[in-house]
Each structure stands twice: as C-alpha cells, then as structure tokens.
Amino acid sequence: MKILVLNAGSSSVKYQLFNMANNEVLASGVIEQIGEKESMAKIKYKKPAGDEQKREEKCSIHDHDAALTWMSEALIQSGVIHNLNDLDAIGHRVVQGGSSFQEPAMVDDYVMSEIERLIPLGPLHNPGHLAGMKVSVHQSPNVPQVAVFDTAFHSTLPNYAYMYAIPYKYYEELRIRRYGFHGTSHYYVTKVAAKYLKQDINTLNAITLHLGNGASVTAIENGQSIDTSMGLTPLEGLIMGTRSGDLDPAILFYLARKRGLTLDELDKMLNKESGLKGICGSNDMREITRMAEEGDERAQLAYDMFNYRLKKYIGSYSAVLGRVDCIVFTGGIGENANDVRLKSCEKLENFGIKIDPILNSVRSSEIRTISADDSKVKVLVIPTNEELEIAIETLEMIQKHHS
Ligand code: ADP
C-alpha cells in the first residue's frame, strides 16, 4: 500500500510518500515559492538498494497545478511509483474543519465546498489546501483522496470549554467558538504514549505540549481532547514564534484608538510580529537560547515569558484533569529544547511532576521518559509525525469506505 500525504499551503506544497506495510517514507519533498519569479522544488527518495538520493531544482512554478505536476514527475523519475495510479490513496492535511468534520472525510464536491465555506475561519490555510486538493483530484481522478482535519481531534471538547463568553448569537450565527488545532499531532503522540506506557488509550489522561513555531497544549481525558489552548484560530494560547497567544482583548481597542491601527494591521501584528519575535526580534528558540546565554536581556525575557505561559497551562490542565498519567513534549522545541522542558516543569512537584535532569539532558530522536522515578506523572518526549498520522487515518478511511 502506497499513500501520498499532501500539505498544500498558499505558496508551498509539502509531500511524503509512505509504504504502509512498514510506515517507511519512500520519498518526500517540498515545492516552495509557488507563483513567485523563482520557485524551489525538492525531492528526497530511497533507491531500491536503500541509499538516499536528493534532487533540488530552481525553476518557475506558477501555480499548484505546476507544483503537483513537478512532484508526480519527480516521483515517477525516481522510480518509487510508475504512474499516479500506483498510489492507493492521497491524504490531504486540512487545518480548519470547523464543526463540519469530526473525522477524516473522502474528498468529493461536497467536502471541497465545505472546506471552501470554512475559509473565513481558516483564511491562512484553507485556500491553499483547497487549491492543492482540486488539482490533485483533477490529476489523479482514479485515486481515492481523503481530507484529514487538524480540528477533528478536538471535536470532543465539551461546550463549556469551547464557548467564549460573548453574546450567544455570535455562536449561533457565525459559529464563533474554540476549534483547536494541531489535532493530528496531539492525537498521534497520545496514541504513541499509550502504547509506550502499555496503557489502554481509552483510560489515558495526558497533557500534550506541541511546541514548534506554532504551539499548543491539549488536555486529554480517557484518550479524548477535552480542552486545548488554540481557539477560533491558531492565535490563542501559548506564546509562539510570531503569535502573541493569550492577551487582554482590550489592548486591541487601545492600540486602534491610540495609534490608529487598522484591523488588518492588528491582525498582522498579532500573527506575524508578536510572540518571541515581538519581544526579542527572533522567533527561533535555538537563537533565543544562545542570545540569552550571551546576556541579551530581551532574549532572556522572551524565553522566561514562553516558559511561564507554558507552566500556567500545565497547571491549569492538571486542575482540569485531576489525574494526569503523563505529560508529553513534542514539536521542534518540545523534542529538542531540554532547558525549556526543565524550566516549564520547575516547582511542579506538588502536581506530581518531577523531571530527572540527567534523563532530560539525553539527546535522542527516540521516544523517552525524562521524569524522575518518584514522579507521579510520567514526563515523556515523543517525536511527532503528523504526516504518518495523516497516512494512517487515510488508510483507515479507505478501508472503511471499501468494506
Ligand atoms: P513548525 O511548527 O514550523 O513545524 P518545528 O516543530 O520544526 O516548527 O519547531 C521549530 C522550533 O523548534 C524553532 O523555534 C526552533 O528553534 C526549535 N528548535 C529546533 N531544534 C532545536 C534545538 N536543538 N534546541 C532548541 N530549539 C530547537
């Protein structure tokens, strides 16, 4: 079984081809700067003998059609498929599924029209996903295609956790509520954690911390998401690379009145110019840690703010869950920044959380335990794999569809 996973954005398409017999990645790559003067197209693939090959090309790729054509030709030339009909299915990542999708869906005209209807709730992502999906359906009409939604895992949130305390009519008329994102990653690491701890996922209580450029925390009770830090959009919650996360909404009125900032300017400021970057000029945690070590006060402040916000969420979700079996760190920061893990869990012994500094300092790309033996809550580092999870859910969906 060969499953291709596509993550189409407005100006890029990322792809991975899996052999589902052993979850092996047969090929992967990205096409970037679609529609610009010069685009970049890349593929990495395994030769039958097992050694890895790479190809990178600067070229002109003016739209998603050209991008997927480049990708299919590259996959065929590399020998991992003979033609597109060799694919058993194509799985598409979709960020915003709103209330319409509680699980993956076979792509058809209705599903595409729903993804289009949800564009106002996912303006940065859904248009690119839809563009890629339409081209993919057109180029591979015989291959089953499945949409996998970042929001679906959070569809189990109770109403008191997903509602905002604003006039109810805005929920009724505009569906303003918490949707949550990164669901594919939170779900994947929850499944891996249950397996690793040899515990039935349906009894597992966990706090999962996905810390990358975008960052979110999820409270998981009996294997289901019951609260998550991102909201109507991915702007809420933790401090992120360039996003503010939680803040007093009155700041926006104040800025608009004092500085005459428009809605678009405020939107850009909160999404692209805030977070770690807004405080210290960098959105890269590696650089921030280095700058802080060299005595840069703003970098130190950004770092302290990031960890403090994280600790507040760990505390509040511990209260929400009552019993926590494990905390999972994942994403570029969660998997690699051991000092962030240590700082954000500092002084949480009363919550049953105690990290072992030696275990925490081990550098590895493997799943591992970093909590002390006497820590009531297990603290784990689990590398996420959203593409594999999309491939697994795509496979499950086509098997269900055929049965
Ligand atoms: P994305 O959300 O774009 O997928 P990633 O999950 O790759 O992002 O995470 C990117 C973040 O991970 C960046 O802030 C980067 O600095 C951080 N990161 C990656 N490696 C390390 C490391 N060794 N130490 C600290 N931070 C790291």
Coordinates of C-alpha atoms and ligand atoms in Angstrom, one line a residue:
M1 CA 0.0 0.0 0.0
K2 CA 1.4 3.4 -1.0
I3 CA -0.1 6.5 0.4
L4 CA 0.9 10.0 -0.6
V5 CA 0.4 12.8 2.0
L6 CA 0.0 16.3 0.7
N7 CA 0.2 19.5 2.8
A8 CA -0.7 22.3 0.4
G9 CA -0.3 25.9 1.5
S10 CA -0.9 29.1 -0.4
S11 CA 2.7 29.2 -1.8
S12 CA 4.1 25.8 -1.0
V13 CA 3.3 22.1 -1.2
K14 CA 4.9 19.6 1.1
Y15 CA 4.6 15.9 0.3
Q16 CA 5.6 12.4 1.7
L17 CA 5.0 9.0 0.2
F18 CA 4.6 6.1 2.6
N19 CA 4.9 2.4 2.2
M20 CA 2.1 1.5 4.7
A21 CA 3.4 -2.1 5.1
N22 CA 6.2 -0.8 7.4
N23 CA 5.4 3.0 7.6
E24 CA 8.6 3.7 5.7
V25 CA 9.0 7.0 3.9
L26 CA 9.7 6.2 0.3
A27 CA 10.0 9.8 -0.9
S28 CA 9.4 13.3 0.5
G29 CA 9.9 16.9 -0.6
V30 CA 8.6 20.4 -0.9
I31 CA 7.9 22.9 -3.7
E32 CA 8.2 26.4 -2.4
Q33 CA 7.7 30.0 -3.6
I34 CA 4.9 28.9 -5.9
G35 CA 3.8 31.8 -8.0
E36 CA 7.0 33.8 -7.4
K37 CA 9.6 34.6 -10.1
E38 CA 11.8 31.7 -8.9
S39 CA 10.5 28.6 -7.2
M40 CA 12.3 25.8 -5.5
A41 CA 11.4 22.2 -5.9
K42 CA 12.9 19.3 -3.9
I43 CA 12.6 15.6 -3.6
K44 CA 14.4 13.1 -1.4
Y45 CA 13.9 9.4 -2.1
K46 CA 15.2 5.9 -1.4
K47 CA 16.8 3.9 -4.1
P48 CA 15.9 0.2 -4.1
A49 CA 19.3 -0.6 -2.7
G50 CA 18.3 1.6 0.3
D51 CA 20.7 4.6 -0.2
E52 CA 19.1 8.1 -0.2
Q53 CA 19.1 10.4 -3.2
K54 CA 18.2 14.1 -3.4
R55 CA 17.3 16.5 -6.2
E56 CA 16.8 20.2 -5.9
E57 CA 15.8 22.5 -8.7
K58 CA 15.3 26.2 -9.1
C59 CA 12.5 26.6 -11.6
S60 CA 9.4 28.6 -12.3
I61 CA 6.3 27.0 -10.8
H62 CA 3.4 29.4 -11.3
D63 CA 0.5 27.5 -9.6
H64 CA -0.5 24.4 -7.7
D65 CA -1.1 22.5 -11.0
A66 CA 2.5 23.0 -12.0
A67 CA 3.7 22.1 -8.5
L68 CA 1.9 18.8 -8.4
T69 CA 3.0 18.0 -12.0
W70 CA 6.6 18.6 -10.9
M71 CA 6.1 16.3 -7.9
S72 CA 4.4 13.5 -9.8
E73 CA 7.2 13.6 -12.5
A74 CA 9.8 13.6 -9.8
L75 CA 8.2 10.6 -8.0
I76 CA 7.9 8.7 -11.3
Q77 CA 11.5 9.5 -12.4
S78 CA 12.9 8.4 -9.0
G79 CA 11.2 5.0 -9.6
V80 CA 9.2 5.0 -6.3
I81 CA 6.0 4.8 -8.4
H82 CA 5.5 4.0 -12.1
N83 CA 2.4 6.3 -12.5
L84 CA -0.1 8.0 -10.3
N85 CA -2.4 5.0 -10.4
D86 CA 0.2 3.2 -8.3
L87 CA -1.0 5.3 -5.4
D88 CA -3.5 3.6 -3.2
A89 CA -4.7 6.9 -1.7
I90 CA -3.8 10.5 -1.2
G91 CA -4.3 12.1 2.2
H92 CA -4.7 15.9 2.4
R93 CA -3.9 17.9 5.5
V94 CA -6.7 20.5 6.2
V95 CA -6.2 22.9 9.1
Q96 CA -9.8 24.1 9.6
G97 CA -12.6 21.6 9.5
G98 CA -15.0 23.7 11.7
S99 CA -17.9 21.8 13.2
S100 CA -18.5 20.0 9.9
F101 CA -15.8 17.3 10.3
Q102 CA -15.4 15.2 13.4
E103 CA -13.3 12.7 11.5
P104 CA -11.5 12.3 8.1
A105 CA -13.7 12.5 5.0
M106 CA -13.5 11.1 1.5
V107 CA -12.8 14.1 -0.8
D108 CA -15.8 14.9 -3.0
D109 CA -17.5 18.0 -4.3
Y110 CA -19.5 18.4 -1.0
V111 CA -16.3 18.1 1.1
M112 CA -14.5 20.6 -1.0
S113 CA -17.4 23.1 -0.9
E114 CA -17.4 22.8 3.0
I115 CA -13.6 23.4 3.1
E116 CA -14.3 26.5 0.9
R117 CA -17.2 27.6 3.2
L118 CA -14.8 27.4 6.2
I119 CA -12.3 29.8 4.6
P120 CA -13.3 32.7 6.8
L121 CA -12.4 30.6 9.9
G122 CA -9.1 29.4 8.3
P123 CA -8.1 32.2 6.0
L124 CA -4.4 31.5 6.1
H125 CA -4.6 27.8 5.4
N126 CA -7.8 26.5 3.8
P127 CA -7.4 28.4 0.4
G128 CA -4.1 26.7 -0.2
H129 CA -5.4 23.2 0.9
L130 CA -8.3 23.6 -1.4
A131 CA -6.2 24.7 -4.4
G132 CA -3.9 21.6 -3.9
M133 CA -6.9 19.3 -3.4
K134 CA -8.7 20.4 -6.6
V135 CA -5.6 19.9 -8.7
S136 CA -4.9 16.6 -7.1
V137 CA -8.4 15.3 -7.8
H138 CA -8.1 16.5 -11.3
Q139 CA -4.7 14.9 -11.9
S140 CA -5.4 11.6 -10.1
P141 CA -9.2 11.0 -10.7
N142 CA -8.8 7.3 -10.0
V143 CA -7.0 7.6 -6.7
P144 CA -9.2 7.8 -3.6
Q145 CA -8.5 11.0 -1.7
V146 CA -9.1 11.8 2.0
A147 CA -9.1 15.0 3.9
V148 CA -7.7 14.9 7.4
F149 CA -8.6 17.8 9.6
D150 CA -6.4 19.4 12.4
T151 CA -9.5 20.3 14.2
A152 CA -11.2 16.9 14.2
F153 CA -9.4 15.5 17.3
H154 CA -10.8 18.5 19.3
S155 CA -14.4 17.8 18.3
T156 CA -14.9 16.1 21.7
L157 CA -14.4 19.3 23.7
P158 CA -17.4 19.9 26.0
N159 CA -19.5 23.1 25.3
Y160 CA -18.3 24.9 28.5
A161 CA -14.7 24.5 27.2
Y162 CA -15.3 25.6 23.6
M163 CA -17.7 28.5 24.2
Y164 CA -16.5 32.1 24.5
A165 CA -18.4 34.3 27.0
I166 CA -19.6 36.7 24.3
P167 CA -23.3 37.1 23.2
Y168 CA -24.6 33.7 22.3
K169 CA -25.9 34.8 19.0
Y170 CA -22.4 35.0 17.6
Y171 CA -22.0 31.3 18.2
E172 CA -25.4 30.7 16.6
E173 CA -24.9 33.0 13.6
L174 CA -21.2 32.8 13.0
R175 CA -20.1 29.7 14.8
I176 CA -17.6 31.6 16.9
R177 CA -16.1 29.0 19.3
R178 CA -12.9 27.2 20.2
Y179 CA -11.9 24.7 17.5
G180 CA -8.3 24.0 18.4
F181 CA -5.6 22.9 16.0
H182 CA -2.5 20.6 15.8
G183 CA -5.1 17.8 16.5
T184 CA -3.3 15.3 14.2
S185 CA -0.1 15.8 16.3
H186 CA -1.8 15.7 19.7
Y187 CA -3.6 12.5 18.7
Y188 CA -0.5 10.9 17.3
V189 CA 1.6 11.4 20.4
T190 CA -1.3 10.3 22.6
K191 CA -1.5 7.0 20.8
V192 CA 2.3 6.6 21.0
A193 CA 2.3 7.5 24.7
A194 CA -0.5 4.9 25.5
K195 CA 1.5 2.2 23.6
Y196 CA 4.8 3.2 25.3
L197 CA 3.2 3.2 28.8
K198 CA 1.3 -0.1 27.9
Q199 CA -1.9 1.6 28.9
D200 CA -5.3 1.5 27.1
I201 CA -5.7 4.8 25.3
N202 CA -9.3 4.9 26.5
T203 CA -8.1 5.3 30.1
L204 CA -5.2 7.6 29.4
N205 CA -5.2 11.1 30.9
A206 CA -2.5 13.3 29.4
I207 CA -1.3 16.8 28.8
T208 CA 0.3 17.1 25.4
L209 CA 2.5 20.0 24.5
H210 CA 3.1 20.6 20.8
L211 CA 5.9 23.2 20.8
G212 CA 7.0 24.3 17.3
N213 CA 6.8 27.6 15.6
G214 CA 3.1 27.3 16.3
A215 CA 2.5 25.9 19.8
S216 CA -0.5 24.4 21.6
V217 CA -1.4 22.4 24.7
T218 CA -4.2 19.8 24.9
A219 CA -5.8 18.2 28.0
I220 CA -6.7 14.6 27.2
E221 CA -9.1 12.6 29.3
N222 CA -9.6 8.9 28.6
G223 CA -7.9 9.4 25.2
Q224 CA -10.1 12.3 24.1
S225 CA -9.3 16.0 23.8
I226 CA -11.3 17.9 26.4
D227 CA -9.6 21.3 26.2
T228 CA -6.9 22.9 24.1
S229 CA -5.1 26.2 24.1
M230 CA -5.7 27.3 20.5
G231 CA -9.1 28.8 19.8
L232 CA -11.2 30.0 16.9
T233 CA -7.9 30.5 15.2
P234 CA -4.3 29.3 16.0
L235 CA -3.6 32.7 17.6
E236 CA -4.8 31.9 21.2
G237 CA -2.9 30.2 24.0
L238 CA 0.8 29.8 24.3
I239 CA 3.4 32.4 23.2
M240 CA 4.6 31.3 19.8
G241 CA 7.3 32.2 17.3
T242 CA 5.5 35.2 15.9
R243 CA 2.0 34.9 17.5
S244 CA 1.1 36.5 20.8
G245 CA -1.1 33.8 22.3
D246 CA -3.4 34.9 25.1
L247 CA -3.8 38.6 25.7
D248 CA -6.3 41.1 27.0
P249 CA -8.5 41.9 24.0
A250 CA -8.8 45.5 25.2
I251 CA -5.2 46.0 24.1
L252 CA -6.6 46.0 20.5
F253 CA -9.1 48.8 21.1
Y254 CA -6.4 50.8 22.9
L255 CA -4.0 50.4 20.0
A256 CA -6.6 51.2 17.5
R257 CA -7.5 54.4 19.3
K258 CA -4.0 55.5 20.3
R259 CA -2.2 54.5 17.1
G260 CA -4.9 54.3 14.5
L261 CA -4.0 50.7 13.7
T262 CA -6.5 49.2 11.2
L263 CA -8.0 45.7 11.6
D264 CA -5.6 44.3 9.0
E265 CA -2.6 45.9 10.8
L266 CA -3.7 44.5 14.1
D267 CA -4.2 41.0 12.6
K268 CA -0.7 41.1 11.1
M269 CA 0.9 42.5 14.3
L270 CA -0.6 39.6 16.4
N271 CA 0.1 36.8 13.9
K272 CA 3.4 37.8 12.4
E273 CA 5.1 40.4 14.6
S274 CA 4.4 39.2 18.1
G275 CA 5.3 36.2 20.2
L276 CA 9.0 35.6 20.8
K277 CA 9.9 37.7 17.8
G278 CA 7.9 40.7 19.1
I279 CA 9.8 40.6 22.3
C280 CA 13.4 39.9 21.2
G281 CA 13.5 40.0 17.4
S282 CA 14.0 36.3 16.9
N283 CA 11.4 33.5 16.5
D284 CA 14.0 30.7 16.6
M285 CA 14.3 29.1 20.1
R286 CA 17.9 28.0 19.4
E287 CA 18.9 31.5 18.6
I288 CA 17.0 32.9 21.6
T289 CA 18.7 30.5 24.0
R290 CA 22.1 31.4 22.6
M291 CA 21.3 35.2 22.8
A292 CA 20.1 34.8 26.4
E293 CA 23.3 32.9 27.3
E294 CA 25.3 35.8 25.9
G295 CA 23.4 38.2 28.2
D296 CA 20.8 39.6 25.8
E297 CA 18.1 40.8 28.2
R298 CA 15.2 40.8 25.7
A299 CA 16.0 37.2 24.6
Q300 CA 16.0 36.2 28.3
L301 CA 12.7 37.9 28.8
A302 CA 11.1 36.2 25.7
Y303 CA 12.5 32.8 27.0
D304 CA 11.1 33.4 30.5
M305 CA 7.7 34.5 29.2
F306 CA 7.5 31.4 26.9
N307 CA 8.2 29.0 29.8
Y308 CA 6.0 30.9 32.3
R309 CA 3.0 30.7 30.0
L310 CA 3.7 27.0 29.4
K311 CA 3.8 26.3 33.1
K312 CA 0.5 28.1 33.6
Y313 CA -1.2 25.9 31.0
I314 CA 0.4 22.7 32.6
G315 CA -1.0 23.8 35.9
S316 CA -4.5 24.7 34.7
Y317 CA -4.8 21.5 32.6
S318 CA -3.6 19.5 35.7
A319 CA -6.6 21.0 37.5
V320 CA -8.9 20.3 34.6
L321 CA -7.9 16.6 34.5
G322 CA -7.5 15.9 38.2
R323 CA -5.4 12.8 37.4
V324 CA -2.6 13.1 34.9
D325 CA -0.8 9.9 33.8
C326 CA 1.7 11.7 31.5
I327 CA 2.9 14.9 30.0
V328 CA 4.2 14.7 26.5
F329 CA 6.6 17.2 25.0
T330 CA 6.7 17.3 21.2
G331 CA 7.5 19.6 18.2
G332 CA 10.8 21.2 17.4
I333 CA 11.1 22.9 20.8
G334 CA 9.5 20.2 22.8
E335 CA 11.7 17.5 21.3
N336 CA 15.0 19.4 21.4
A337 CA 15.0 22.2 24.0
N338 CA 15.7 20.4 27.2
D339 CA 16.1 23.6 29.2
V340 CA 12.5 24.6 28.2
R341 CA 11.2 21.3 29.4
L342 CA 13.1 21.7 32.7
K343 CA 12.0 25.4 33.3
S344 CA 8.4 24.9 32.4
C345 CA 8.1 22.0 34.9
E346 CA 10.1 23.6 37.6
K347 CA 8.4 23.6 41.1
L348 CA 5.5 21.4 39.9
E349 CA 6.3 18.6 42.5
N350 CA 3.0 19.4 44.2
F351 CA 1.3 18.4 40.9
G352 CA 3.2 15.1 40.9
I353 CA 5.6 16.4 38.2
K354 CA 9.3 15.9 38.6
I355 CA 11.8 15.9 35.8
D356 CA 15.1 14.0 36.2
P357 CA 17.8 16.5 34.9
I358 CA 20.1 13.7 33.7
L359 CA 17.4 11.9 31.7
N360 CA 16.2 15.2 30.4
S361 CA 19.6 16.1 29.1
V362 CA 19.9 13.0 26.9
R363 CA 19.8 14.0 23.2
S364 CA 17.9 11.5 21.1
S365 CA 15.3 11.3 18.4
E366 CA 13.7 8.3 20.2
I367 CA 10.7 8.3 22.4
R368 CA 11.9 8.6 26.0
T369 CA 11.0 9.2 29.7
I370 CA 12.5 12.2 31.3
S371 CA 10.7 12.2 34.7
A372 CA 12.3 11.0 37.9
D373 CA 11.5 7.5 39.2
D374 CA 9.4 9.1 42.0
S375 CA 7.5 11.4 39.7
K376 CA 3.7 10.5 39.9
V377 CA 3.2 11.9 36.4
K378 CA 5.4 10.4 33.7
V379 CA 7.0 13.1 31.6
L380 CA 7.8 11.9 28.0
V381 CA 9.5 13.2 24.9
I382 CA 7.8 11.8 21.8
P383 CA 8.8 12.9 18.3
T384 CA 5.6 13.8 16.4
N385 CA 4.9 12.6 12.9
E386 CA 1.8 14.4 11.6
E387 CA 2.4 13.1 8.0
L388 CA 2.4 9.5 9.2
E389 CA -0.7 10.0 11.2
I390 CA -2.4 11.5 8.1
A391 CA -1.3 8.5 6.1
I392 CA -2.7 6.1 8.8
E393 CA -6.0 7.9 9.0
T394 CA -6.2 8.0 5.2
L395 CA -5.7 4.2 5.1
E396 CA -8.3 3.6 7.8
M397 CA -10.7 5.8 5.9
I398 CA -10.3 4.0 2.5
Q399 CA -10.6 0.6 4.2
K400 CA -13.8 1.7 5.9
H401 CA -15.1 3.1 2.7
H402 CA -14.4 -0.2 0.8
S403 CA -15.8 -2.5 3.5
Ligands
ADP1 P1 7.0 24.0 12.8 O1 5.9 24.5 13.7 O2 7.3 25.1 11.7 O3 6.9 22.6 12.2 P2 9.1 22.9 14.3 O4 8.3 21.9 15.0 O5 10.2 22.5 13.4 O6 8.3 24.1 13.7 O7 9.8 23.8 15.5 C1 10.6 24.9 15.2 C2 11.2 25.4 16.6 O8 11.9 24.4 17.2 C3 12.1 26.6 16.4 O9 11.8 27.6 17.4 C4 13.4 26.0 16.6 O10 14.4 27.0 17.1 C5 13.1 25.0 17.6 N1 14.2 24.0 17.7 C6 14.6 23.1 16.8 N2 15.8 22.5 17.2 C7 16.1 23.0 18.5 C8 17.1 22.7 19.4 N3 18.0 21.8 19.2 N4 17.0 23.5 20.6 C9 16.1 24.4 20.8 N5 15.1 24.7 19.9 C10 15.1 24.0 18.8

